[in-house]
CSV table of C-alpha atoms in Angstrom, one decimal:
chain,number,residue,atom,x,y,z
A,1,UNK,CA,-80.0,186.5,32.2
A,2,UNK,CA,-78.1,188.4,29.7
A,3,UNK,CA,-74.2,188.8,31.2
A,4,UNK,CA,-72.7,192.5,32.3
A,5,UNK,CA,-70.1,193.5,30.1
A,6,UNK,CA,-66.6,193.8,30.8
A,7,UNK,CA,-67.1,197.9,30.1
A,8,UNK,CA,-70.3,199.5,29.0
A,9,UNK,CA,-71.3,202.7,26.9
A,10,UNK,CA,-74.0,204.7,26.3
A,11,UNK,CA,-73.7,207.9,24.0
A,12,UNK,CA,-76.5,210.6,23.3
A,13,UNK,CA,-76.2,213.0,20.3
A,14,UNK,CA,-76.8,216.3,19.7
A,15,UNK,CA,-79.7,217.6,17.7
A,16,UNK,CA,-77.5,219.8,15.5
A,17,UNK,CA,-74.2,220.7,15.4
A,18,UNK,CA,-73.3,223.3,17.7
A,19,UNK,CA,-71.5,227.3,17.7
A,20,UNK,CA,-69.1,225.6,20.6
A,21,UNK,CA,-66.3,224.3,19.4
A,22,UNK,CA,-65.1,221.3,20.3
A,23,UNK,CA,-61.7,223.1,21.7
A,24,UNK,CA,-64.2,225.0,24.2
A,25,UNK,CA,-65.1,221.7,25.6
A,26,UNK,CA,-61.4,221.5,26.6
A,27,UNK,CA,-61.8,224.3,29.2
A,28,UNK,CA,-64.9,222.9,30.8
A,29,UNK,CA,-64.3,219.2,31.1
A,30,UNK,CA,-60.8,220.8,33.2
A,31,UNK,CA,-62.9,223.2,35.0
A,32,UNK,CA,-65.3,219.9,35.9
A,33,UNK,CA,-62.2,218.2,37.2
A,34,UNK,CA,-61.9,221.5,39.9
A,35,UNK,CA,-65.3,221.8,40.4
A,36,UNK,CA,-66.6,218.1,40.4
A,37,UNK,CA,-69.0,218.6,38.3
A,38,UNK,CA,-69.6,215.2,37.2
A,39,UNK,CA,-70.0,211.8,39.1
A,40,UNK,CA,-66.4,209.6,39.6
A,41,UNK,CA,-62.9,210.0,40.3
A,42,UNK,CA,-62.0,212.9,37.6
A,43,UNK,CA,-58.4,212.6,36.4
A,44,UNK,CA,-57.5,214.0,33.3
A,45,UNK,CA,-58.8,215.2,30.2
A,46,UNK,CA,-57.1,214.2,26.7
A,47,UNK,CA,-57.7,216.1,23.4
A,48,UNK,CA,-58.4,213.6,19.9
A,49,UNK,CA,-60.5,216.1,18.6
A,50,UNK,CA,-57.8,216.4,15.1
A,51,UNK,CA,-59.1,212.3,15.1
A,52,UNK,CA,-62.0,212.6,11.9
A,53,UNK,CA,-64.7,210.8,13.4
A,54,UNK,CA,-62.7,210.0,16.4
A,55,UNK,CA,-63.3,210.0,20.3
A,56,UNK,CA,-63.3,213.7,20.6
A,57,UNK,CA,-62.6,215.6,23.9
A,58,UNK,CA,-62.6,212.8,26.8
A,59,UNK,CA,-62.9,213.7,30.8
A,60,UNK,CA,-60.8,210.5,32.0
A,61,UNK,CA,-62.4,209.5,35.3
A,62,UNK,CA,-61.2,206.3,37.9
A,63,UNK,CA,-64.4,204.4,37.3
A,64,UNK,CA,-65.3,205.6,33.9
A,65,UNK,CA,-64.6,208.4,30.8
A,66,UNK,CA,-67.1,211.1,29.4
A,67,UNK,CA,-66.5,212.1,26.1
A,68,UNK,CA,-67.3,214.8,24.0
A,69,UNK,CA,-67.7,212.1,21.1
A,70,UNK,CA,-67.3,212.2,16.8
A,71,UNK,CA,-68.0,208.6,16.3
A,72,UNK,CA,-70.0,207.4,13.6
A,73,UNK,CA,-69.8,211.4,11.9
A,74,UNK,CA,-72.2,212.5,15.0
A,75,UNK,CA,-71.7,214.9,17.8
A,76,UNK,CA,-72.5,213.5,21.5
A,77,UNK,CA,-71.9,212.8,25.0
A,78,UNK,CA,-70.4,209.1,25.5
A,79,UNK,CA,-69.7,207.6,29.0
A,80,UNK,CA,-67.9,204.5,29.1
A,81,UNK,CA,-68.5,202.9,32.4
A,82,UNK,CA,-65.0,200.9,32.7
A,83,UNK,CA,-65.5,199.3,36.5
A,84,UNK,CA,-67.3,198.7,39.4
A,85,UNK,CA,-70.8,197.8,37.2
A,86,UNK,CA,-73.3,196.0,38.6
A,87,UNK,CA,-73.9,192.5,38.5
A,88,UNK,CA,-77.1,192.8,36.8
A,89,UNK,CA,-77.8,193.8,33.3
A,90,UNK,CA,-81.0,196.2,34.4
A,91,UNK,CA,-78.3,197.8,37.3
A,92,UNK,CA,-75.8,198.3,34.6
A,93,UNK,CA,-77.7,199.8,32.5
A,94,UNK,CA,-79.5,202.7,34.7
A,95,UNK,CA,-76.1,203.1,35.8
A,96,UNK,CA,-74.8,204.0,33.0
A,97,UNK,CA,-77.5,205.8,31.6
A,98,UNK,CA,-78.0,208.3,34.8
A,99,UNK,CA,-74.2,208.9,34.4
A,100,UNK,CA,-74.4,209.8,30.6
A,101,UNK,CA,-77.9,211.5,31.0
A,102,UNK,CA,-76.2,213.5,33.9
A,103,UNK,CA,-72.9,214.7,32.0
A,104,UNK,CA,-75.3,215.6,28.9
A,105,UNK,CA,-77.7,217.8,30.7
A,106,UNK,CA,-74.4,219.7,32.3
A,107,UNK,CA,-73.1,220.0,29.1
A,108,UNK,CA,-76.2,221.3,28.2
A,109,UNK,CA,-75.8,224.3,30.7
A,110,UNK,CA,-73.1,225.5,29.7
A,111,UNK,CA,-74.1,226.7,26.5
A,112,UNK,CA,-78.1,227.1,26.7
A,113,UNK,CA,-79.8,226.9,23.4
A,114,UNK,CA,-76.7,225.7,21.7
A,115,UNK,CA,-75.6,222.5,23.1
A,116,UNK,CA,-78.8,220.5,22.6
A,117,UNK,CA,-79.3,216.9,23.1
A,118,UNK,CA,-81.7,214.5,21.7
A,119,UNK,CA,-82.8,212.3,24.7
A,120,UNK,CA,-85.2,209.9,22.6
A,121,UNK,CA,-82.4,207.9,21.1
A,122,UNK,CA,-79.1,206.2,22.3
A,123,UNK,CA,-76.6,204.2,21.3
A,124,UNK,CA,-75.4,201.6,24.2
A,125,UNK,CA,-71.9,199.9,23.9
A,126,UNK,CA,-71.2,196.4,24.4
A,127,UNK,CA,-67.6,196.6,25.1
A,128,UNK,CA,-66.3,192.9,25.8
A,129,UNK,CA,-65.6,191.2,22.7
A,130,UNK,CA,-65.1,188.0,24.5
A,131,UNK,CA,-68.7,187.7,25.9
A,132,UNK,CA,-70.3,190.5,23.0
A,133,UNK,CA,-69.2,189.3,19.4
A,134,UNK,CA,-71.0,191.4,16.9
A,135,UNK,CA,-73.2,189.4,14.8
A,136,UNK,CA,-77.5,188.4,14.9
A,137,UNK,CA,-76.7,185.7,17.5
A,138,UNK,CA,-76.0,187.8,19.8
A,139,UNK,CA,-78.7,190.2,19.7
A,140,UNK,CA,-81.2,188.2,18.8
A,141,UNK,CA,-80.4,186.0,22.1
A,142,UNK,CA,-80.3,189.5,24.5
A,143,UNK,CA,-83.1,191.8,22.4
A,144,UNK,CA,-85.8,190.7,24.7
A,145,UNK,CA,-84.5,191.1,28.3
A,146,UNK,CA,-82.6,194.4,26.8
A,147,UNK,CA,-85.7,195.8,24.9
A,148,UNK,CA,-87.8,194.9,28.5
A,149,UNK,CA,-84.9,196.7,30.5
A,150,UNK,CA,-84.9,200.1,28.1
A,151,UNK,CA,-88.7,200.1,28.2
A,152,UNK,CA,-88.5,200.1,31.8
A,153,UNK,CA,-85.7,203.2,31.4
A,154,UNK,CA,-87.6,205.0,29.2
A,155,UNK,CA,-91.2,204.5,30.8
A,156,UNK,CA,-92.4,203.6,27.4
A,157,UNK,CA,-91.8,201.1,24.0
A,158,UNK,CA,-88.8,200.9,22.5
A,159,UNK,CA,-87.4,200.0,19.0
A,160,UNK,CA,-83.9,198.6,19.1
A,161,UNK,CA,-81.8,197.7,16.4
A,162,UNK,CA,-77.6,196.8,15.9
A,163,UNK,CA,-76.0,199.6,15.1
A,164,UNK,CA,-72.9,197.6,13.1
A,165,UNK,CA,-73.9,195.1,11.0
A,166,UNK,CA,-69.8,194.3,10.3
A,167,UNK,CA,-68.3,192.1,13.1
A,168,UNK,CA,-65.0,193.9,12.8
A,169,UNK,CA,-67.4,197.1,15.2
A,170,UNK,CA,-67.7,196.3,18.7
A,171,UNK,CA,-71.6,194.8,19.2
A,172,UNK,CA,-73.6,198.2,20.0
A,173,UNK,CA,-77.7,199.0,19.8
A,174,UNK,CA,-79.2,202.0,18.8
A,175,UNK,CA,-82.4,202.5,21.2
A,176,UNK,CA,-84.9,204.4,20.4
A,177,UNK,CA,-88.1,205.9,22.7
A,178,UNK,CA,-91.3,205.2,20.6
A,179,UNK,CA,-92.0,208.8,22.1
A,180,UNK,CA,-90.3,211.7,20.9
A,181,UNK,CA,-89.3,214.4,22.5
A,182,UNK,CA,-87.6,212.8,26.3
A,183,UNK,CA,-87.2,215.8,28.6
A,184,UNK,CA,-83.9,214.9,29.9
A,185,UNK,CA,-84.4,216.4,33.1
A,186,UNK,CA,-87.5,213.8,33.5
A,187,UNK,CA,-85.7,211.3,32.4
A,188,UNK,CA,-82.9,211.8,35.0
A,189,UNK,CA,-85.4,211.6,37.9
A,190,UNK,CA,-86.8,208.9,36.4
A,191,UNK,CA,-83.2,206.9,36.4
A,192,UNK,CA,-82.2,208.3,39.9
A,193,UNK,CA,-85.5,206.9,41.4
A,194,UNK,CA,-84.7,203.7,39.5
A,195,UNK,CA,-81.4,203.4,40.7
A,196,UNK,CA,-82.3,203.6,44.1
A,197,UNK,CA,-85.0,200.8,44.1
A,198,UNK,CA,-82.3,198.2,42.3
A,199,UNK,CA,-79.8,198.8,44.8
């Protein structure tokens, strides 16, 4: 069985870059904290969006962050699940993508037509260094049970592949639904049913 990292990501990007700015996200991640918009303990939210390529606008939650995220020169939703994951990789993972899935499709309502996701790809983090180094080893001993556990997700094949190939990047995938297209809204049902039956 392929071991639960210490802290777990999973980012979705947008299909184009958006009218919104990234200072209006700002205003609506606080307005989320009032209005608990979002799943978790919401605390705080912290501007980095003057960082180039950097973690944007995050929503700081107790068990985990949602981001408004630059990283790799793309515009997306990242949640970092930091605690209270569950003790199996498939558990983990729905987790964490209901929670990003969730945020995105909010985000999404804000600013209809604009803010636009693509649901067929995702990058997952590893985020545990100690247990997740980033080199072929590693993947090539989790890419089954992982590839089996995203098909299962996605209701149909995946490709997967690193997303770093230097071992300085935190060990991350890029997953990718051999169907294009993912209505997000499916998908979330999909996940929330899931979720229930690994419980």
């Amino acid at each position: 069985m392929t071991i639960v990292p210490n802290r777990l990501g999973v980012k979705f990007n947008l299909k184009r870059e958006p009218a919104l700015a990234a200072a209006d996200i700002v205003p609506i991640f606080q307005r989320w904290i009032q209005e608990h918009t979002v799943d978790g303990m919401l605390i705080d939210v912290i501007d980095y969006k003057h960082v180039p390529e950097g973690p944007g606008v995050i929503l700081i939650a107790d068990e985990g962050d949602y981001a408004f995220d630059f990283s790799d020169g793309q515009i997306g939703l990242h949640y970092i699940r930091k605690r209270n994951l569950p003790g199996d990789m498939a558990g983990a993972l729905i987790l964490a993508f209901r929670l990003a899935l969730g945020a995105a499709l909010c985000l999404e309502s804000e600013a209809p037509g604009d803010i636009d996701f693509d649901f067929s790809h995702a990058k997952i983090s590893f985020l545990d260094r100690q247990n997740y180094r980033n080199e072929p080893a590693r993947f090539a001993a989790a890419q089954d049970e992982l590839s089996a556990i995203l098909a299962d997700i996605y209701g149909g094949d995946v490709a997967l592949e690193r997303a770093y190939d230097d071992p300085r990047f935190s060990f991350a995938l890029r997953v990718s639904a051999q169907t294009e297209g993912v209505d997000g809204q499916k998908l979330l049902a999909r996940l929330s049913a899931r979720a229930v039956s690994v419980q």
